[in-house]
Amino acid sequence: MNEIEVKNVSFTYPGDETNPPVRALDGVTLEIEKGSFTVILGHNGSGKSTLARIICMIDSPEYGSVVIDGRDMTAEDVTDKDVLDARRKVGMVFQNPDNQIVATIVEEDVAFGCENLGVPSDEIRRRVDEALETVGMTKYARHAPHKLSGGQKQRVAIAGVIAMRRECIIFDESTAMLDPMGRREVLETIDRLNEDGITVVLITHYMEEATRADKVYVLNEGRVLTSGTPSEVFSDPETLWKASLDVPQTTELLYKLKQRGLDVPLDVFDPEKCAKVIRDALKKKKAENGG
Ligand code: ADP
Ligand code: MG
């Protein structure tokens, strides 16, 4: 079942005296299945954050519709309660961890969103403990957030969203400002949430992060350039290169070898497996050429 359907959505930022209007999305259609892991790729300005805000219903589409759990949120008979219910299903984690911290103690920060929702305090206590456990930050519960590393701060931000019991979480380049270790910590956390049944939408420009997805959408100039499984999308590196996007390093290497006549697949993303595929192909070629 689809948790979220975006149908032919367009969105324009109105201009002002100095700036012309910007058409940020132009007929975008996508489907996000419940419990799935979706990655949205695209270079700067391709419309990713605008799309995220529309899925979260922070902004409304100019044209097209957004369907959450089967309910068309752009239908005429949608009530405020419908919108509120739908908003409560989808949470968002942003790029800059510092902008998301609101309290001076980690556990208070994690509790903040629940307090705004009016969750009873003993229930908040339970949810905060559980959320900190999920992101591996239990022992920092009484720490000051500003002293944590970037990756730890993002995990605190994620805990806040989990505590609000979101069914779907959109990560808008949430790993972009982190060092490699912070990125790994946050990605492991995201993977775990998805294993626990949370629908994940990961917006990124790191191609390697996209290989874990069930489905990848590539945005370019406000349109879906291509979509499919990581194997499908990365098997056509030319399309991505034309849109000034990279492909995973393994894909690029395999593609170049294939062009030189080596019989290798393109969709091997693990470096060890990639090395093995190349070794095997070289052996085979050597045998064919008479050893
Ligand atoms: P991405 O997240 O992929 O970098 P955005 O959705 O932020 O892309 O932006 C898409 C386009 O909309 C860009 O051309 C950007 O300059 C423009 N844009 C984004 N936010 C605004 C805004 N608040 N006002 C005007 N234009 C905007
Ligand atoms: Mg963005």
Coordinates of C-alpha atoms and ligand atoms in Angstrom, one line a residue:
M1 CA 0.0 0.0 0.0
N2 CA 1.2 3.5 -0.8
E3 CA 1.6 5.7 2.2
I4 CA 2.2 8.8 0.1
E5 CA 1.4 9.6 -3.5
V6 CA 2.5 12.8 -5.2
K7 CA 0.5 13.2 -8.4
N8 CA 1.7 15.6 -11.1
V9 CA 2.6 18.3 -8.6
S10 CA 3.9 21.7 -9.6
F11 CA 5.0 24.5 -7.4
T12 CA 6.2 28.0 -8.1
Y13 CA 7.8 30.5 -5.7
P14 CA 6.3 33.9 -6.4
G15 CA 8.8 36.5 -7.3
D16 CA 9.0 40.0 -6.0
E17 CA 10.3 43.4 -7.3
T18 CA 13.9 42.1 -7.7
N19 CA 13.4 38.3 -8.3
P20 CA 11.4 36.6 -11.0
P21 CA 9.1 33.7 -10.0
V22 CA 10.8 30.3 -9.8
R23 CA 9.1 27.1 -10.9
A24 CA 10.6 24.7 -8.4
L25 CA 8.5 21.6 -9.3
D26 CA 7.1 20.9 -12.6
G27 CA 4.7 17.9 -12.8
V28 CA 6.3 15.6 -10.3
T29 CA 4.8 12.2 -9.7
L30 CA 6.0 9.7 -7.1
E31 CA 4.8 6.9 -4.9
I32 CA 6.1 6.0 -1.5
E33 CA 5.1 2.6 -0.2
K34 CA 4.5 2.0 3.5
G35 CA 7.6 0.8 5.2
S36 CA 9.8 1.4 2.2
F37 CA 13.1 3.2 1.8
T38 CA 13.0 5.9 -0.8
V39 CA 15.9 8.0 -1.9
I40 CA 15.6 11.3 -3.7
L41 CA 18.7 12.4 -5.6
G42 CA 19.3 15.7 -7.4
H43 CA 21.9 18.5 -7.5
N44 CA 21.4 21.8 -5.7
G45 CA 18.2 23.6 -6.8
S46 CA 16.6 20.6 -8.4
G47 CA 13.5 20.9 -6.1
K48 CA 14.2 18.3 -3.4
S49 CA 13.5 20.5 -0.4
T50 CA 10.4 22.0 -2.0
L51 CA 9.1 18.4 -2.7
A52 CA 9.9 17.5 1.0
R53 CA 7.9 20.4 2.3
I54 CA 5.0 19.5 0.0
I55 CA 5.0 15.9 1.2
C56 CA 5.0 17.2 4.9
M57 CA 2.3 19.6 4.0
I58 CA 4.2 22.6 5.0
D59 CA 3.5 24.0 1.6
S60 CA 0.6 23.1 -0.7
P61 CA 1.0 22.2 -4.4
E62 CA 0.1 24.8 -7.0
Y63 CA -1.2 22.1 -9.3
G64 CA -1.6 18.3 -8.7
S65 CA -2.4 16.4 -5.6
V66 CA -0.8 14.8 -2.5
V67 CA -2.4 11.7 -1.2
I68 CA -1.5 10.5 2.3
D69 CA -2.8 7.1 3.4
G70 CA -5.4 7.1 0.6
R71 CA -6.7 10.5 1.5
D72 CA -6.3 13.2 -1.1
M73 CA -5.1 16.2 0.9
T74 CA -5.9 18.6 -2.0
A75 CA -9.6 17.5 -2.3
E76 CA -12.2 20.1 -1.6
D77 CA -13.8 18.3 1.3
V78 CA -10.5 18.0 3.3
T79 CA -11.0 19.3 6.9
D80 CA -8.5 20.9 9.2
K81 CA -8.5 17.7 11.2
D82 CA -7.6 15.6 8.1
V83 CA -4.6 17.9 7.5
L84 CA -3.5 17.8 11.2
D85 CA -3.8 13.9 11.2
A86 CA -1.8 13.7 8.0
R87 CA 0.9 16.1 9.3
R88 CA 1.2 14.0 12.4
K89 CA 2.2 11.0 10.2
V90 CA 5.1 12.6 8.5
G91 CA 8.1 14.1 10.2
M92 CA 11.2 15.8 8.9
V93 CA 14.9 15.9 9.9
F94 CA 16.8 18.8 8.4
Q95 CA 20.4 19.4 7.2
N96 CA 21.8 21.6 10.0
P97 CA 21.8 19.8 13.4
D98 CA 22.3 23.1 15.3
N99 CA 19.1 24.6 13.9
Q100 CA 17.1 21.7 15.3
I101 CA 18.2 21.8 18.9
V102 CA 15.8 23.8 21.1
A103 CA 16.6 22.8 24.7
T104 CA 19.7 22.8 26.9
I105 CA 19.5 19.2 27.9
V106 CA 19.2 16.3 25.5
E107 CA 16.2 14.6 27.0
E108 CA 14.3 17.8 27.2
D109 CA 15.1 18.4 23.5
V110 CA 13.7 15.0 22.6
A111 CA 10.6 15.6 24.7
F112 CA 9.9 19.0 23.1
G113 CA 7.8 17.9 20.1
C114 CA 5.7 15.5 22.3
E115 CA 5.0 18.4 24.8
N116 CA 3.7 20.5 21.9
L117 CA 1.4 17.6 20.9
G118 CA 0.0 17.5 24.5
V119 CA 1.2 14.0 25.2
P120 CA 0.8 13.1 29.0
S121 CA 4.1 13.5 30.9
D122 CA 4.5 9.8 32.0
E123 CA 3.9 8.8 28.4
I124 CA 6.5 11.4 27.3
R125 CA 9.1 9.9 29.7
R126 CA 8.5 6.5 28.2
R127 CA 8.8 7.7 24.6
V128 CA 11.9 9.8 25.3
D129 CA 13.7 6.9 26.9
E130 CA 12.7 4.6 24.1
A131 CA 13.7 7.1 21.4
L132 CA 17.1 7.7 22.9
E133 CA 17.7 4.0 23.1
T134 CA 16.7 3.6 19.4
V135 CA 19.3 6.2 18.3
G136 CA 21.9 5.0 20.7
M137 CA 22.0 8.2 22.8
T138 CA 20.7 6.9 26.2
K139 CA 23.9 7.7 28.0
Y140 CA 23.8 11.3 26.8
A141 CA 20.2 12.0 28.1
R142 CA 21.4 14.5 30.7
H143 CA 24.1 16.1 28.5
A144 CA 24.1 19.5 26.9
P145 CA 23.3 19.1 23.2
H146 CA 25.6 21.9 22.1
K147 CA 28.6 19.9 23.3
L148 CA 27.8 16.8 21.2
S149 CA 29.3 16.0 17.8
G150 CA 27.3 16.7 14.6
G151 CA 26.3 13.1 14.2
Q152 CA 25.2 12.9 17.8
K153 CA 23.1 16.1 17.5
Q154 CA 21.4 14.6 14.4
R155 CA 20.6 11.5 16.3
V156 CA 19.0 13.6 19.1
A157 CA 17.0 15.4 16.4
I158 CA 15.9 12.0 15.0
A159 CA 15.0 10.9 18.5
G160 CA 12.7 13.9 18.8
V161 CA 10.9 12.9 15.7
I162 CA 10.6 9.2 16.7
A163 CA 9.2 10.2 20.1
M164 CA 6.3 11.9 18.2
R165 CA 5.5 8.5 16.7
R166 CA 5.9 9.6 13.1
E167 CA 5.1 6.8 10.6
C168 CA 7.2 8.4 7.8
I169 CA 10.4 10.4 8.3
I170 CA 11.9 12.6 5.6
F171 CA 15.6 13.3 6.0
D172 CA 16.5 16.4 4.0
E173 CA 20.3 16.1 3.4
S174 CA 20.6 15.2 7.1
T175 CA 24.0 13.8 6.6
A176 CA 25.4 16.6 4.4
M177 CA 27.1 18.6 7.2
L178 CA 28.6 15.6 9.0
D179 CA 32.0 14.1 9.0
P180 CA 32.3 10.5 7.7
M181 CA 31.9 9.0 11.2
G182 CA 28.8 11.2 11.9
R183 CA 27.4 10.2 8.5
R184 CA 27.9 6.5 9.3
E185 CA 26.2 6.9 12.7
V186 CA 23.2 8.7 11.3
L187 CA 22.8 6.3 8.3
E188 CA 23.0 3.3 10.6
T189 CA 20.2 4.9 12.7
I190 CA 18.1 5.6 9.6
D191 CA 18.6 2.0 8.4
R192 CA 17.5 0.7 11.8
L193 CA 14.3 2.9 11.9
N194 CA 13.4 1.5 8.5
E195 CA 14.0 -2.1 9.7
D196 CA 11.6 -1.2 12.6
G197 CA 8.9 -0.4 10.0
I198 CA 9.2 3.4 9.6
T199 CA 8.8 4.7 6.1
V200 CA 12.0 6.5 5.2
V201 CA 12.6 9.2 2.5
L202 CA 16.2 10.1 2.3
I203 CA 17.2 13.2 0.3
T204 CA 20.8 13.2 -0.5
H205 CA 23.4 14.0 -3.1
Y206 CA 25.7 11.2 -1.9
M207 CA 25.2 8.5 -4.5
E208 CA 26.6 5.8 -2.2
E209 CA 23.8 6.5 0.2
A210 CA 21.3 5.8 -2.5
T211 CA 22.3 2.2 -3.0
R212 CA 20.4 1.0 0.1
A213 CA 17.0 2.3 -1.3
D214 CA 14.1 0.2 -2.4
K215 CA 13.4 2.9 -4.9
V216 CA 15.3 6.0 -6.2
Y217 CA 13.9 9.1 -7.7
V218 CA 16.3 11.5 -9.5
L219 CA 15.1 15.1 -9.7
N220 CA 16.4 17.5 -12.2
E221 CA 15.1 21.1 -12.8
G222 CA 11.9 20.3 -10.9
R223 CA 11.1 17.1 -12.8
V224 CA 11.7 13.4 -12.2
L225 CA 14.5 12.6 -14.6
T226 CA 14.5 8.9 -13.9
S227 CA 13.4 6.5 -11.2
G228 CA 13.6 2.8 -10.3
T229 CA 15.6 0.5 -8.1
P230 CA 19.3 1.5 -7.5
S231 CA 20.3 -1.1 -10.0
E232 CA 18.0 0.3 -12.6
V233 CA 18.9 3.9 -12.1
F234 CA 22.6 3.4 -11.9
S235 CA 22.7 1.1 -14.9
D236 CA 22.3 4.2 -17.0
P237 CA 25.1 6.5 -15.8
E238 CA 24.9 8.6 -19.0
T239 CA 21.5 10.0 -18.0
L240 CA 22.8 11.0 -14.6
W241 CA 26.0 12.5 -16.0
K242 CA 24.0 14.6 -18.4
A243 CA 22.2 16.0 -15.3
S244 CA 25.6 16.8 -13.7
L245 CA 25.1 14.0 -11.2
D246 CA 27.7 11.4 -10.2
V247 CA 27.1 7.7 -10.0
P248 CA 28.5 5.5 -7.2
Q249 CA 32.3 5.1 -7.7
T250 CA 31.9 1.4 -8.2
T251 CA 29.4 2.0 -11.0
E252 CA 31.7 4.5 -12.7
L253 CA 34.7 2.1 -12.6
L254 CA 32.6 -0.9 -13.9
Y255 CA 31.1 1.3 -16.6
K256 CA 34.6 2.3 -17.8
L257 CA 35.8 -1.3 -17.8
K258 CA 32.7 -2.4 -19.7
Q259 CA 33.4 0.2 -22.3
R260 CA 36.8 -1.3 -22.8
G261 CA 35.2 -4.7 -23.4
L262 CA 35.2 -6.3 -20.0
D263 CA 32.1 -8.3 -19.3
V264 CA 31.0 -6.8 -15.9
P265 CA 27.6 -5.8 -14.4
L266 CA 27.2 -2.1 -13.4
D267 CA 25.1 -2.6 -10.3
V268 CA 27.6 -3.9 -7.8
F269 CA 27.9 -1.2 -5.1
D270 CA 29.9 -3.0 -2.4
P271 CA 33.6 -2.3 -3.0
E272 CA 34.7 -5.8 -2.0
K273 CA 32.1 -7.4 -4.3
C274 CA 33.1 -5.0 -7.1
A275 CA 36.7 -6.1 -6.8
K276 CA 35.6 -9.7 -7.0
V277 CA 33.4 -9.1 -10.1
I278 CA 36.4 -7.4 -11.9
R279 CA 38.8 -10.2 -10.9
D280 CA 36.4 -12.9 -12.2
A281 CA 35.8 -11.0 -15.4
L282 CA 39.5 -10.6 -16.0
K283 CA 40.1 -14.3 -15.4
K284 CA 37.3 -15.2 -17.8
K285 CA 38.7 -12.9 -20.4
K286 CA 42.2 -14.3 -20.0
A287 CA 40.8 -17.9 -20.4
E288 CA 38.9 -16.9 -23.6
N289 CA 42.1 -15.4 -25.0
G290 CA 43.8 -18.7 -24.5
G291 CA 45.2 -18.1 -20.9
Ligands
ADP1 P1 17.1 21.6 -3.6 O1 16.6 21.3 -2.2 O2 17.1 20.4 -4.5 O3 18.4 22.3 -3.5 P2 15.0 23.6 -3.6 O4 13.7 22.9 -3.5 O5 15.5 24.2 -2.3 O6 16.1 22.6 -4.3 O7 14.9 24.8 -4.7 C1 14.3 24.6 -5.9 C2 14.3 25.9 -6.7 O8 13.5 26.8 -6.0 C3 15.7 26.6 -6.8 O9 15.8 27.2 -8.0 C4 15.7 27.6 -5.6 O10 16.5 28.7 -5.9 C5 14.2 28.0 -5.6 N1 13.8 28.3 -4.2 C6 13.8 27.5 -3.1 N2 13.3 28.2 -2.1 C7 12.9 29.4 -2.5 C8 12.2 30.5 -1.9 N3 11.9 30.5 -0.6 N4 11.9 31.6 -2.7 C9 12.3 31.6 -4.0 N5 12.9 30.6 -4.6 C10 13.2 29.5 -3.9
MG2 MG 17.5 21.3 -0.3

